[in-house]
Coordinates of C-alpha atoms in Angstrom, one line a residue:
M1 CA 35.6 -1.9 -24.3
R2 CA 35.7 -5.1 -22.1
P3 CA 34.2 -8.0 -24.0
I4 CA 30.7 -9.1 -22.7
R5 CA 31.2 -12.6 -21.7
H6 CA 28.7 -14.8 -23.1
D7 CA 28.8 -17.8 -20.4
S8 CA 26.5 -20.7 -22.0
S9 CA 24.2 -21.0 -18.7
I10 CA 23.7 -17.6 -19.3
V11 CA 22.8 -17.9 -22.8
E12 CA 20.6 -20.5 -22.0
F13 CA 18.7 -18.4 -19.4
Q14 CA 18.0 -15.8 -21.9
R15 CA 16.4 -18.4 -24.1
K16 CA 14.0 -19.4 -21.6
R17 CA 12.9 -16.1 -20.1
G18 CA 13.2 -14.0 -23.5
G19 CA 9.8 -12.6 -22.9
D20 CA 9.6 -11.9 -19.3
C21 CA 12.7 -9.9 -19.5
A22 CA 10.8 -7.5 -21.5
A23 CA 7.4 -7.4 -20.0
F24 CA 7.8 -4.0 -18.1
F25 CA 8.4 -2.2 -21.4
V26 CA 5.4 -3.7 -23.2
P27 CA 3.0 -1.2 -22.2
F28 CA 5.0 1.7 -23.5
L29 CA 5.4 0.1 -26.9
T30 CA 3.1 0.6 -30.2
S31 CA 2.9 -1.2 -33.1
G32 CA 4.2 1.5 -35.3
M33 CA 7.4 1.8 -33.3
I34 CA 11.3 0.9 -34.7
L35 CA 13.2 -0.5 -31.6
L36 CA 16.6 -1.4 -31.0
D37 CA 17.9 -4.0 -28.5
A38 CA 21.4 -3.1 -27.5
G39 CA 23.4 -6.0 -26.4
C40 CA 21.0 -8.4 -27.8
G41 CA 22.9 -11.7 -26.8
P42 CA 21.0 -14.6 -28.5
G43 CA 18.1 -12.6 -29.6
T44 CA 15.3 -14.2 -27.6
I45 CA 14.3 -10.6 -26.1
T46 CA 14.4 -9.0 -29.3
A47 CA 12.1 -11.6 -31.1
A48 CA 9.6 -11.3 -28.3
L49 CA 9.6 -7.4 -28.6
A50 CA 9.3 -8.0 -32.7
G51 CA 5.8 -8.9 -32.3
L52 CA 4.9 -5.6 -30.8
V53 CA 6.6 -3.3 -33.1
A54 CA 7.0 -2.4 -36.8
K55 CA 10.5 -3.5 -36.5
A56 CA 13.3 -4.7 -34.2
V57 CA 16.9 -4.6 -34.6
G58 CA 19.4 -6.3 -32.2
V59 CA 23.3 -5.4 -32.1
D60 CA 25.9 -7.4 -30.2
I61 CA 29.4 -7.4 -30.1
E62 CA 29.9 -11.1 -30.0
P63 CA 29.5 -12.7 -33.7
N64 CA 28.4 -16.2 -31.9
A65 CA 25.8 -14.2 -30.4
I66 CA 24.6 -12.8 -33.7
A67 CA 24.9 -16.3 -35.3
A68 CA 22.6 -17.8 -32.8
A69 CA 20.3 -14.9 -33.1
D70 CA 20.0 -15.0 -36.9
R71 CA 19.2 -18.8 -36.7
L72 CA 16.4 -17.9 -34.1
A73 CA 14.9 -15.4 -36.7
A74 CA 15.1 -17.7 -39.6
A75 CA 13.4 -20.4 -37.6
E76 CA 10.6 -18.1 -36.5
S77 CA 10.3 -16.5 -40.0
L78 CA 10.3 -12.9 -38.3
T79 CA 10.4 -10.7 -41.2
N80 CA 10.5 -7.2 -39.2
L81 CA 13.4 -8.9 -37.2
S82 CA 17.1 -8.3 -37.8
F83 CA 20.4 -8.4 -36.1
V84 CA 23.7 -6.8 -36.7
E85 CA 27.1 -7.4 -35.4
A86 CA 28.2 -3.8 -33.8
D87 CA 29.5 -2.2 -30.6
M88 CA 26.8 -0.2 -28.6
T89 CA 29.4 2.6 -28.1
A90 CA 29.5 3.1 -32.0
L91 CA 26.3 2.2 -33.5
P92 CA 26.1 1.9 -37.5
F93 CA 22.8 3.7 -37.7
E94 CA 21.8 7.2 -38.7
D95 CA 20.8 9.8 -36.0
E96 CA 17.2 9.5 -34.6
A97 CA 16.7 6.2 -36.4
F98 CA 14.7 4.6 -33.7
D99 CA 11.5 5.1 -31.3
A100 CA 12.9 2.8 -28.8
V101 CA 16.3 1.3 -27.2
F102 CA 16.4 -1.3 -24.9
F103 CA 19.3 -2.6 -22.7
H104 CA 18.8 -5.7 -20.7
A105 CA 21.6 -7.1 -18.1
V106 CA 24.3 -4.9 -20.2
L107 CA 25.1 -1.6 -18.6
Y108 CA 26.2 -2.8 -15.1
H109 CA 29.0 -4.5 -16.7
Q110 CA 30.8 -1.7 -18.0
S111 CA 33.0 1.1 -16.6
Q112 CA 31.8 4.5 -16.5
A113 CA 33.4 5.4 -19.7
V114 CA 31.8 2.9 -21.6
L115 CA 28.5 3.7 -20.0
T116 CA 28.7 7.1 -20.9
R117 CA 29.5 6.3 -24.6
A118 CA 26.7 3.6 -24.9
L119 CA 24.4 6.1 -23.6
A120 CA 25.3 8.7 -25.7
E121 CA 24.8 6.5 -28.8
A122 CA 21.4 5.3 -27.5
R123 CA 20.5 9.0 -27.2
R124 CA 21.6 10.0 -30.7
V125 CA 20.1 7.2 -32.6
L126 CA 16.6 7.7 -30.5
K127 CA 14.1 10.0 -32.2
P128 CA 13.0 13.3 -30.1
G129 CA 10.9 11.7 -27.6
G130 CA 11.8 8.3 -28.1
L131 CA 11.9 5.9 -25.2
I132 CA 15.0 4.1 -23.6
A133 CA 14.4 1.1 -21.0
T134 CA 16.9 -0.7 -18.9
R135 CA 16.9 -3.4 -16.5
D136 CA 19.7 -4.5 -14.5
A137 CA 20.6 -6.4 -11.7
D138 CA 20.8 -5.4 -8.0
V139 CA 22.3 -7.8 -5.3
G140 CA 20.8 -5.9 -2.7
G141 CA 17.2 -7.3 -3.7
N142 CA 18.1 -11.0 -4.1
V143 CA 16.1 -13.1 -1.7
L144 CA 17.8 -16.7 -0.8
H145 CA 16.9 -19.2 1.5
P146 CA 18.3 -21.3 3.2
D147 CA 21.0 -18.8 3.5
I148 CA 24.0 -21.2 2.6
D149 CA 27.6 -19.7 2.7
G150 CA 28.7 -21.9 -0.5
V151 CA 25.6 -20.3 -2.6
R152 CA 26.5 -16.8 -1.3
L153 CA 30.0 -17.7 -2.2
A154 CA 28.9 -19.0 -5.6
L155 CA 27.1 -15.5 -6.4
D156 CA 30.3 -13.7 -5.2
L157 CA 32.1 -15.8 -7.7
W158 CA 30.2 -14.7 -10.3
Q159 CA 30.6 -11.0 -9.7
R160 CA 34.5 -11.6 -9.6
W161 CA 34.3 -13.2 -12.9
Y162 CA 33.0 -9.7 -14.4
E163 CA 35.6 -8.0 -12.5
H164 CA 33.6 -4.9 -12.2
D165 CA 35.8 -1.5 -12.1
D166 CA 33.0 0.1 -9.9
P167 CA 32.1 -1.2 -6.5
D168 CA 28.7 0.2 -6.8
A169 CA 28.1 -2.0 -9.9
L170 CA 26.5 -4.5 -7.8
R171 CA 23.7 -2.1 -7.2
F172 CA 23.4 -0.6 -10.5
G173 CA 19.8 -1.2 -10.8
R174 CA 18.5 0.8 -8.1
R175 CA 20.5 3.8 -9.5
Q176 CA 19.4 3.3 -13.2
S177 CA 16.9 6.4 -12.9
S178 CA 19.5 8.5 -11.6
I179 CA 22.1 7.4 -14.1
L180 CA 19.6 7.7 -17.1
R181 CA 18.9 11.4 -15.9
A182 CA 22.5 12.5 -15.6
H183 CA 22.9 11.3 -19.4
G184 CA 20.2 13.6 -20.5
F185 CA 16.9 11.5 -20.3
T186 CA 14.0 12.0 -18.3
P187 CA 12.7 9.0 -16.1
V188 CA 8.9 8.3 -16.7
W189 CA 8.6 5.1 -14.7
T190 CA 10.7 2.6 -12.5
G191 CA 10.0 -0.5 -10.9
A192 CA 11.4 -4.0 -10.1
S193 CA 10.6 -7.5 -10.6
Y194 CA 11.9 -11.1 -9.4
V195 CA 13.4 -14.0 -11.5
N196 CA 12.1 -17.0 -9.7
H197 CA 14.7 -19.8 -9.6
S198 CA 12.3 -21.9 -7.1
A199 CA 8.9 -22.0 -8.3
D200 CA 9.0 -25.8 -7.9
A201 CA 11.1 -28.9 -7.8
T202 CA 11.9 -28.6 -11.8
S203 CA 12.8 -25.1 -11.5
R204 CA 15.2 -25.7 -8.5
S205 CA 16.7 -28.5 -10.2
E206 CA 17.3 -26.2 -13.3
A207 CA 19.0 -23.7 -11.4
V208 CA 21.2 -25.9 -9.6
A209 CA 22.0 -27.3 -13.2
D210 CA 22.6 -23.8 -14.5
A211 CA 24.6 -22.9 -11.3
R212 CA 26.8 -25.8 -11.5
R213 CA 27.5 -25.5 -15.5
S214 CA 28.4 -21.6 -15.0
L215 CA 30.7 -22.2 -12.0
L216 CA 32.5 -25.0 -13.9
G217 CA 32.9 -22.9 -17.3
F218 CA 34.1 -19.9 -15.7
G219 CA 35.8 -21.5 -12.9
P220 CA 39.3 -22.2 -14.8
Q221 CA 39.5 -18.7 -15.9
L222 CA 39.0 -17.5 -12.2
L223 CA 41.8 -19.8 -11.1
R224 CA 44.2 -18.8 -14.0
K225 CA 43.6 -15.2 -13.1
G226 CA 44.0 -15.7 -9.2
L227 CA 40.5 -14.6 -8.3
A228 CA 39.3 -17.9 -6.9
T229 CA 40.8 -21.1 -5.3
D230 CA 39.8 -24.3 -6.3
D231 CA 38.5 -25.0 -2.7
E232 CA 36.3 -22.2 -3.0
I233 CA 34.7 -23.7 -6.5
Q234 CA 34.4 -26.7 -4.8
T235 CA 32.7 -25.1 -1.7
A236 CA 30.4 -23.3 -4.1
L237 CA 29.3 -26.5 -6.1
A238 CA 28.5 -28.1 -2.7
G239 CA 26.5 -25.3 -1.6
W240 CA 24.1 -25.4 -4.6
D241 CA 23.8 -29.1 -4.2
A242 CA 22.5 -28.5 -0.6
W243 CA 20.3 -25.9 -1.7
G244 CA 18.6 -28.0 -4.4
R245 CA 18.2 -30.6 -1.8
D246 CA 16.1 -28.6 0.2
P247 CA 12.2 -28.8 -1.0
D248 CA 11.4 -25.5 0.5
A249 CA 14.5 -23.4 -0.8
V250 CA 14.0 -20.3 -2.5
Y251 CA 15.9 -18.0 -4.7
F252 CA 14.5 -14.7 -6.1
R253 CA 17.0 -12.7 -8.3
C254 CA 16.0 -8.9 -8.5
R255 CA 15.9 -7.0 -11.5
C256 CA 15.5 -3.2 -11.3
E257 CA 13.8 -1.6 -14.3
C258 CA 13.4 2.0 -15.9
V259 CA 11.9 3.7 -18.7
A260 CA 13.0 7.1 -19.8
R261 CA 12.7 9.6 -22.7
K262 CA 14.7 11.6 -24.8
D263 CA 13.4 15.0 -24.2

């Protein structure tokens, strides 16, 4: 399994918007449920969900992510929340241990083989009638203005960093329902929402700062692997700076959502 890359700007984004990321799943949850958040990262989403269910467990393969999640749980004194360092393709739980499993921004990074194993494990640990919810990206739905070449290049560099095996991965979001159905689940709801990086001057400034931090963080890795040139990285940085100077700039990032049931 390819390691999930916890870029610092992505982790910070998850901390800021944890509750928003799971809003679509909230109507399906009840107070008696036991929920698993697979690929939980710093645990912000798991913590938000813990307030709605009897027990929430987060798993992540990255030790630093689990350490951050444990600190969050301790700081918020959430007694029904726990985190486990584990591979989502080999979960350390008994069969039918959970009422719900949640995947956020995890599955579209994976190869077909890893995706199949992860969904098989989710199905194994779900109780009959249990729910699986997925929320993932789809570049075809992003809204950007002004359409600056440097910003488009920056988004492309981010995709190169993940080195997707499947060219369709960038439009994974719209295919979630069919993918879950193909792996033995019955979709019961689909939808989409947007992450707004341009609500006001402050959010635009934060978007530019996050983009710069991310580009400067993974840029050296792209250079070492021959996946980008220094000129491309500088063009991408300049593009975000130009976007941030436009008071009417918008960037709405599409996230597709699906809820399905284990029959």
